[in-house]
Short mmCIF file of C-alpha atoms and ligand atoms in Angstrom, two decimals:
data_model
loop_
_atom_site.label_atom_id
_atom_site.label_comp_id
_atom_site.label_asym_id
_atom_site.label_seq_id
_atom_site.Cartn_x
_atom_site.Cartn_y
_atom_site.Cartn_z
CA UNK A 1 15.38 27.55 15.19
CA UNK A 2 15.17 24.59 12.88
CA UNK A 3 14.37 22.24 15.26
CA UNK A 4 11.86 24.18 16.23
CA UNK A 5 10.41 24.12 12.89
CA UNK A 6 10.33 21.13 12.21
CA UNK A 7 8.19 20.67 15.35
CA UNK A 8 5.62 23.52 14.08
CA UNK A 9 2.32 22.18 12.99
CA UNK A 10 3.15 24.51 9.87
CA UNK A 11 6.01 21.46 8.97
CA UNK A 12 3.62 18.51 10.36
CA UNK A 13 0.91 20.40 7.51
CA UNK A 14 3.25 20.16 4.57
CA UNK A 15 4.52 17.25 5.26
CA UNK A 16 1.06 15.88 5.29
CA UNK A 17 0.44 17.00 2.14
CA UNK A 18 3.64 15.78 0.71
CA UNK A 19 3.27 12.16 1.71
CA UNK A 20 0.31 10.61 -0.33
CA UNK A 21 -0.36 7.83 1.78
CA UNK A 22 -2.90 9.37 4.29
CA UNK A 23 -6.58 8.30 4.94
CA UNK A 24 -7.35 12.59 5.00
CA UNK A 25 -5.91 13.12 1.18
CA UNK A 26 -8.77 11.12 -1.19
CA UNK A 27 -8.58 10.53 -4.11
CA UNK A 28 -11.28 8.21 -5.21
CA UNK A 29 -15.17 7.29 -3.97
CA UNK A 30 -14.05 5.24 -1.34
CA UNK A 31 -11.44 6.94 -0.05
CA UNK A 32 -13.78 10.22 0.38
CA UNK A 33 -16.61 8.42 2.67
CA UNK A 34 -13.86 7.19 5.09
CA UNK A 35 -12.02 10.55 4.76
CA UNK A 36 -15.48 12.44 5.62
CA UNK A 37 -16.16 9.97 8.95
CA UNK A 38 -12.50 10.10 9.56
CA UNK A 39 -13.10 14.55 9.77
CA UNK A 40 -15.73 13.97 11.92
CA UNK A 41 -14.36 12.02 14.35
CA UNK A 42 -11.47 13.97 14.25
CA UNK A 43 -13.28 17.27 14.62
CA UNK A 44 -16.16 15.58 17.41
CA UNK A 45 -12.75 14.72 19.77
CA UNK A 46 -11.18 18.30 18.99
CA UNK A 47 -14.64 19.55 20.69
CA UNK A 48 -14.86 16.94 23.06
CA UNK A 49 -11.18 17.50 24.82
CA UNK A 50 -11.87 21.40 24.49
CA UNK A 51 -14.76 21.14 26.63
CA UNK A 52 -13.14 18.67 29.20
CA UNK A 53 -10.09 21.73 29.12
CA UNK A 54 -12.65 24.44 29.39
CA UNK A 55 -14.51 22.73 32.60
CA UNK A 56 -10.72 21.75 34.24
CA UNK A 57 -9.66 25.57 33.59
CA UNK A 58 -13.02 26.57 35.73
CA UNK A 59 -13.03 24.04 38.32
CA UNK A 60 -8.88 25.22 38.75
CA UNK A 61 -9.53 28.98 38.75
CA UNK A 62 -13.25 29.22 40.03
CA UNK A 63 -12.92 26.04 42.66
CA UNK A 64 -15.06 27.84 46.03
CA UNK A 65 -15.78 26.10 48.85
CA UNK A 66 -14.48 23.55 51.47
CA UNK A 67 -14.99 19.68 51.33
CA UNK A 68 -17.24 19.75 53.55
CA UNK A 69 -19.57 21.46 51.27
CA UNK A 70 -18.65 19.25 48.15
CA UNK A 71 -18.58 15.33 49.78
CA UNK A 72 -16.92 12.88 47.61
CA UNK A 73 -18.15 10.34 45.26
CA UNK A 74 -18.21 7.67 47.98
CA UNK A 75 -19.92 9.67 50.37
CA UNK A 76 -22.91 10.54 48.02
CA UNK A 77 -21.17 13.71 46.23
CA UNK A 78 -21.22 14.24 42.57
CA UNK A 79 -23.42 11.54 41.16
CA UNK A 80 -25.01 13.49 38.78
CA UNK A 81 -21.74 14.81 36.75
CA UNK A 82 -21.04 11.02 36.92
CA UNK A 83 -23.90 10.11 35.23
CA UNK A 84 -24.11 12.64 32.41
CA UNK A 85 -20.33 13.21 32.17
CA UNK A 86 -18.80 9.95 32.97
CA UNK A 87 -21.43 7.54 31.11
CA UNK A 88 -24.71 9.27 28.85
CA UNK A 89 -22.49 11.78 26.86
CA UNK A 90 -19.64 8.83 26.13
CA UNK A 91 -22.51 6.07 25.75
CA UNK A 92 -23.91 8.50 23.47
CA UNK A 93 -20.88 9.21 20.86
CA UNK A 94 -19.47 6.06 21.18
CA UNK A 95 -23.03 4.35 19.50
CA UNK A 96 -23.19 7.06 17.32
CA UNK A 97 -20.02 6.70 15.87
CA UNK A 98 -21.40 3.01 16.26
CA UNK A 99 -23.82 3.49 13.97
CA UNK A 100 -22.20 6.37 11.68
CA UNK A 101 -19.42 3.13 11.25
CA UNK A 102 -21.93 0.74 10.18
CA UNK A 103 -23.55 3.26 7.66
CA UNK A 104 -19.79 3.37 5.80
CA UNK A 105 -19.24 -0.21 6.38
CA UNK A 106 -22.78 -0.86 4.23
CA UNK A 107 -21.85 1.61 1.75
CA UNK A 108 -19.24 -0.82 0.54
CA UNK A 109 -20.14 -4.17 -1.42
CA UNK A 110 -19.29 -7.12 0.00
CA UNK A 111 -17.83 -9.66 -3.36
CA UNK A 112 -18.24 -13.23 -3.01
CA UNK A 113 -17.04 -15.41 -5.51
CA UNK A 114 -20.01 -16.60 -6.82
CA UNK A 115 -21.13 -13.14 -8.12
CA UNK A 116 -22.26 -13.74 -11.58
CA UNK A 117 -21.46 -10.14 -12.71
CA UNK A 118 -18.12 -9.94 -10.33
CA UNK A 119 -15.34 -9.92 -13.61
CA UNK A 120 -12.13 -8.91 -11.75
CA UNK A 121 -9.91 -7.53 -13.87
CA UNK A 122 -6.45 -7.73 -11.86
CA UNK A 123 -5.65 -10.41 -9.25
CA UNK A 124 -3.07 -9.24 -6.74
CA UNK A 125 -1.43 -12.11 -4.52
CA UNK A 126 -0.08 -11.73 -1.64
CA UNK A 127 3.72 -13.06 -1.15
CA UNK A 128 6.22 -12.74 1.77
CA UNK A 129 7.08 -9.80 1.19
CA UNK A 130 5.85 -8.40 -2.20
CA UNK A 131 2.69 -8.33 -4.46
CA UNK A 132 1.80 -10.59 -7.91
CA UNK A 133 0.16 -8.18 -10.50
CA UNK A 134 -1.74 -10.65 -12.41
CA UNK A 135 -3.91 -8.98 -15.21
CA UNK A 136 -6.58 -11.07 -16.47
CA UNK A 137 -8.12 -11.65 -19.56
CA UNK A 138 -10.54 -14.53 -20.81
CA UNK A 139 -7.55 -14.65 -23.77
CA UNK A 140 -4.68 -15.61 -22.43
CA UNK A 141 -2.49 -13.84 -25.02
CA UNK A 142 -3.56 -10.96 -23.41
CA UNK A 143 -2.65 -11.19 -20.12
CA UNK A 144 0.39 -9.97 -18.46
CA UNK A 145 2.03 -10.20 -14.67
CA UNK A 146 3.92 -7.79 -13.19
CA UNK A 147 5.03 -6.55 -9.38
CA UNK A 148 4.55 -4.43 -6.57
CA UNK A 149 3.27 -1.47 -9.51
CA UNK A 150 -0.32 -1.62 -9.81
CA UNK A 151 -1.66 0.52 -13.28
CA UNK A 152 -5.09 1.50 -13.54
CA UNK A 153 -7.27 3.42 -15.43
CA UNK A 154 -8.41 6.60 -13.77
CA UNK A 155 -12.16 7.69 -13.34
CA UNK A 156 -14.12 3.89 -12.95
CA UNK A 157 -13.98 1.21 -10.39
CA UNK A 158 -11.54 -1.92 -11.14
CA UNK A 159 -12.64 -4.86 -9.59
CA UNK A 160 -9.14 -6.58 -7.91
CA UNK A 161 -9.13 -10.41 -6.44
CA UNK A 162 -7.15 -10.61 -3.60
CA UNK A 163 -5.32 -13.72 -2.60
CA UNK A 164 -2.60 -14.32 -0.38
CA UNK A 165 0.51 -17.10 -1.18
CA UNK A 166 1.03 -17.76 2.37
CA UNK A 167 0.21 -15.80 5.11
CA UNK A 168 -2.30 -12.93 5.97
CA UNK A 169 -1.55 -9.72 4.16
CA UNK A 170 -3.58 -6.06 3.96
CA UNK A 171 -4.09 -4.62 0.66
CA UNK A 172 -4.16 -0.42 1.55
CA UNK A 173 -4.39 2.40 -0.69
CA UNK A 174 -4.96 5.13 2.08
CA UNK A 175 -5.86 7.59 -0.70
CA UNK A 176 -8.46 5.31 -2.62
CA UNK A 177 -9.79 2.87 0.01
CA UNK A 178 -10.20 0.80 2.99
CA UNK A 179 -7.55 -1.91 4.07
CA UNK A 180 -9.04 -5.30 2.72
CA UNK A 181 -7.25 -8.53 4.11
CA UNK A 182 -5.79 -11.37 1.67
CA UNK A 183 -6.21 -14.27 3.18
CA UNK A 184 -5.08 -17.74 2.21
CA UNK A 185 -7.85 -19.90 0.55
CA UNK A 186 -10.19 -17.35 0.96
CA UNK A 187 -10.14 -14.74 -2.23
CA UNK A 188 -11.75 -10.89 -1.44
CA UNK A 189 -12.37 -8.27 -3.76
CA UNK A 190 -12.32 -4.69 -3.39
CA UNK A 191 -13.21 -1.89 -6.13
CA UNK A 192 -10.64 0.61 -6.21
CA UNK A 193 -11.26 3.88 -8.01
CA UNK A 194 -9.06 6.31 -8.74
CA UNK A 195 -10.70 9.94 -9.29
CA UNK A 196 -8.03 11.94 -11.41
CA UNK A 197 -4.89 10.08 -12.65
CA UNK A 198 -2.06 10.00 -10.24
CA UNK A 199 0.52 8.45 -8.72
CA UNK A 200 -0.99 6.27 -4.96
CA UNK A 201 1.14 5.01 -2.08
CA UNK A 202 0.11 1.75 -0.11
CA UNK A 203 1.37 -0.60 2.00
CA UNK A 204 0.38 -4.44 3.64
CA UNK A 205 -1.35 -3.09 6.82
CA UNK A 206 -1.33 -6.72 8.25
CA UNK A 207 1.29 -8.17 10.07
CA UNK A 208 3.03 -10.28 8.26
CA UNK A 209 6.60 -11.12 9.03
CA UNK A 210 10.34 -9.72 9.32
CA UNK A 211 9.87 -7.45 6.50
CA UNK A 212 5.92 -6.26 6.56
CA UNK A 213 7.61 -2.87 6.61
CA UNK A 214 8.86 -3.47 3.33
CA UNK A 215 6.18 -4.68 1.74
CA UNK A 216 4.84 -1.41 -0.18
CA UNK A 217 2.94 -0.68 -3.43
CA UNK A 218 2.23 2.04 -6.34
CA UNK A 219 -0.80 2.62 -7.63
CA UNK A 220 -0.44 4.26 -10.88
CA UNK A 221 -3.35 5.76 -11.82
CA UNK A 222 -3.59 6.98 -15.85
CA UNK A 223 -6.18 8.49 -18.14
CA UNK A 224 -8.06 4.96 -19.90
CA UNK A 225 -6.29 5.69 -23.69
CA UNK A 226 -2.23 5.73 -21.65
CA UNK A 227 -3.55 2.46 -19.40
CA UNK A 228 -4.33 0.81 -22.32
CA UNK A 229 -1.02 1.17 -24.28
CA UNK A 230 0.48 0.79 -20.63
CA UNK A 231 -1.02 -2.86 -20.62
CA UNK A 232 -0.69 -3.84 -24.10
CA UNK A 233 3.37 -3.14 -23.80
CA UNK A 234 3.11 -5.25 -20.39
CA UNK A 235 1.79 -8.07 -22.18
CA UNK A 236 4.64 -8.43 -24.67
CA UNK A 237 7.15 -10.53 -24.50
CA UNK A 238 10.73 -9.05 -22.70
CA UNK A 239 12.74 -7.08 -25.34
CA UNK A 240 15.67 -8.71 -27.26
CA UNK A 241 19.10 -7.59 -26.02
CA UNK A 242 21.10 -5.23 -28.44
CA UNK A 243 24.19 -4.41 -27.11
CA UNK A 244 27.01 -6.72 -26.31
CA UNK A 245 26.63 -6.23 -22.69
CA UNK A 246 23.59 -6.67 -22.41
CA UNK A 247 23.39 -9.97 -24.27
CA UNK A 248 25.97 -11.09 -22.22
CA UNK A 249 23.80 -10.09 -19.36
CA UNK A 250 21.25 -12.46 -20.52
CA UNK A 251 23.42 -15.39 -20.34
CA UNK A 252 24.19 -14.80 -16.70
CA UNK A 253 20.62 -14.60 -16.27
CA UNK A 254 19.34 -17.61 -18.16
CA UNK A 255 22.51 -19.58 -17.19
CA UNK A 256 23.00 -18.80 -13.39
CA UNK A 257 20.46 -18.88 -10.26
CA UNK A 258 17.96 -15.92 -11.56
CA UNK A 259 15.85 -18.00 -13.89
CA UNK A 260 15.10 -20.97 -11.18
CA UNK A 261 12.82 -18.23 -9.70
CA UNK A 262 12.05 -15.29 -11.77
CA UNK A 263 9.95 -15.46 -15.38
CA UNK A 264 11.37 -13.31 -18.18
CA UNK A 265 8.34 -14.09 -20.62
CA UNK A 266 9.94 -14.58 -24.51
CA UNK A 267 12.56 -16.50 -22.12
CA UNK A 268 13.56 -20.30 -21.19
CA UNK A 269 13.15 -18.21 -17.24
CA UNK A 270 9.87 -19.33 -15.99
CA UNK A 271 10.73 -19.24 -12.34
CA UNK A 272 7.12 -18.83 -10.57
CA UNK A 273 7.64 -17.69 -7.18
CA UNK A 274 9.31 -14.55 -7.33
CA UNK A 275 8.55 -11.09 -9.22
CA UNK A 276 8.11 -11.88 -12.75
CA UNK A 277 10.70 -9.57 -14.60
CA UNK A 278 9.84 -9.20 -17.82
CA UNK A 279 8.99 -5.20 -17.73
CA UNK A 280 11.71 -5.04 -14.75
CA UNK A 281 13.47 -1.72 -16.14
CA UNK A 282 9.46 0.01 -16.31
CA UNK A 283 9.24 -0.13 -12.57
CA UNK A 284 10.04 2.88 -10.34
CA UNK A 285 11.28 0.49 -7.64
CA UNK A 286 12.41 -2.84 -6.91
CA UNK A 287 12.19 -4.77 -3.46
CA UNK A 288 8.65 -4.26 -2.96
CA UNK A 289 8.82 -0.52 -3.79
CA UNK A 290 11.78 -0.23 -0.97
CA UNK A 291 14.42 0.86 -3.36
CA UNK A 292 14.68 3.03 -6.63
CA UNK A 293 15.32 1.39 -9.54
CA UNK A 294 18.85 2.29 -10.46
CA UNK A 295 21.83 0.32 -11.05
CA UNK A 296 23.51 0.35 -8.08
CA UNK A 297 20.44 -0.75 -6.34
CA UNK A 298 20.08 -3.24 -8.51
CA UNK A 299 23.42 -4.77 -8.13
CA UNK A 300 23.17 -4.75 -3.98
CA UNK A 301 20.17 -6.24 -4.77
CA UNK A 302 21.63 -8.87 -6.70
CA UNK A 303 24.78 -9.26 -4.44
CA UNK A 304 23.79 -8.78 -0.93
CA UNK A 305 19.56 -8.76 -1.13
CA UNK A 306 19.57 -9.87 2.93
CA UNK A 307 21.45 -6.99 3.85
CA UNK A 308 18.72 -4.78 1.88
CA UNK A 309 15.63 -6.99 3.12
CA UNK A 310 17.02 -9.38 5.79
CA UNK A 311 14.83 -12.89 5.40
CA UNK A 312 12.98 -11.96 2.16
CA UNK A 313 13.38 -15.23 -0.43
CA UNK A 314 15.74 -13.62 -2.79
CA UNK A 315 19.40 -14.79 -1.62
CA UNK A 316 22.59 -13.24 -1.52
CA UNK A 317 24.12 -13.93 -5.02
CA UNK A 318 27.88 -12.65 -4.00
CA UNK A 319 29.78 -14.67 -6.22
CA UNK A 320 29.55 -12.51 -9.43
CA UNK A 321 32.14 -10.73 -10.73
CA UNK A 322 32.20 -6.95 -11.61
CA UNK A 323 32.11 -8.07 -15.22
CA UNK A 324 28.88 -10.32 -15.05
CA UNK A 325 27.16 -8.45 -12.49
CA UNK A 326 27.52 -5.47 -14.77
CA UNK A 327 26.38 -7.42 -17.60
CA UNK A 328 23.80 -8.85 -15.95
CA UNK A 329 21.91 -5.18 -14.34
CA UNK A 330 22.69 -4.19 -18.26
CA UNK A 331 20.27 -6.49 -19.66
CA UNK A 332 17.62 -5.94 -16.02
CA UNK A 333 17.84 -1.86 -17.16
CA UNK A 334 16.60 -2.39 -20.52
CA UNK A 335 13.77 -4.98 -20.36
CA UNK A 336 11.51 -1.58 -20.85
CU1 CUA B 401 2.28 -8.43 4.04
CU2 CUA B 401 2.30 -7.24 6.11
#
């Protein structure tokens, strides 16, 4: 009985609207013309395989006659349902939805850099296997990078550069727009607007290596007055230690192999090519959004990170003790 219900379009239903990352759940501009075309091609094929269902059904139960009275194709039989059925009606959708495409694909802007009134206002970059939150700000005091947890204000487009490190990623926000490719040496820009605060699930739709699969994003969509505090805590520096532990923790940190790659701004750490962890313990997830944030996640991270995300850059660090690994996801947990 349970198997069967979890086979029932009733279970398919809620788990569609459970999961956030689909094309037919908008939640911004965007996201609503490709959901409306998406419908309608949905609904147009619906019709389409009905009728093809309707006229087996008839030719099954109402079939009359011998083959002598209904020749063959080859031998001059049929031609017309050929014709209509087998080439007008297709030729016909198919430009269409030709055309119907082409109308959505206009409807978005195409950036190119030397748009005088383009002013991006985050630049996401593209790494094997995670995104660099970079948000800009003619005053460089008031910038601030972060990971893999994109914040925006709800209810107005954000302009966001993309730009890959490396290879060819796919920046996609099923719920606010269309995939848009980063690709290296070539920067695109896509406006992403979020309708209503809320919380957006994406993912690299581009091939990209071992762990493409793991290479998923948050869009965290707030009301403008929350973003705002949002960014101006991101661009302070990390938070002193307090307790004993945790100080200890940032030893380890500054002291072992974390710093040659990771930035902890307020920090000697100014590694540059992985996740800058400055607001770490603010994130939902680490990994590229493929694990919770917790502390025994954190510590597998830490210890075996290629048994979590085989091939990714971050090594396995096993030769901290229980003491100093301790120490060290103390001080990760509260750099807030
Ligand atoms: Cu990055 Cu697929």
């Amino acid at each position: 009985m349970r198997r069967l219900f979890l086979l029932s379009p009733l279970f398919l239903l809620l788990l569609g609207c459970e999961r956030v990352q689909s094309t037919l759940y908008p939640a911004g501009p965007a996201a609503h013309r490709i959901a409306t075309v998406s419908w309608f091609m949905i609904i147009l094929f619906l019709v389409v395989i009905a009728i093809m269902w309707a006229l087996i059904a008839i030719a099954v139960t109402k079939g009359k006659g011998t083959l002598e009275e209904h020749a063959p194709v080859d031998m001059g039989g049929g031609h017309g349902w050929v014709a209509i059925g087998g080439l007008m009606i297709p030729g016909l959708i198919l430009f269409a939805l030709f055309v119907i495409g082409l109308q959505l694909l206009a409807s978005f802007p195409i950036h190119s850099h030397g748009d005088a009134n383009l002013r991006p206002e985050i630049l996401i970059t593209g790494h094997q296997w995670w995104w660099e939150v970079h948000y800009l700000n003619a005053d460089a005091s008031k910038q601030a990078t972060t990971a893999n947890e994109i914040h925006i204000p709800s209810g107005r487009p954000v302009t966001i550069e993309l730009k890959s490190a490396d290879v060819i990623h796919s920046f996609w926000v099923p719920a606010l727009h269309g995939k848009v490719d980063l690709i290296p040496g070539h920067p695109n820009f896509v406006r992403v607007e979020a309708a209503h605060p809320g919380v957006f699930h994406g993912t690299c739709a581009e091939y990209c290596g071992a762990q493409h699969g793991h290479m998923r994003l948050l869009v965290i969509a707030q009301p403008p007055a929350e973003y705002k505090a949002w960014l101006q805590g991101q661009r302070k520096p990390a938070q002193e230690p307090t307790s004993p532990e945790a100080q200890m923790g940032e030893q380890v940190f500054l002291t072992g192999p974390c710093s040659m790659c990771h930035s902890i701004r307020g920090t000697v750490a100014g590694g540059r090519v992985a996740p800058d962890l400055t607001h770490i313990a603010s994130r939902e997830y680490i990994a590229a959004n493929s694990y919770r944030n917790n502390n025994a996640n954190l510590e597998a991270w830490v210890t075996h990170a290629q048994s979590l995300k085989p091939e990714a850059q971050m090594p396995n660090l096993p030769d901290f003790d229980g003491q100093h690994l301790r120490a060290l996801v103390a001080y990760l947990r509260q750099l807030q």
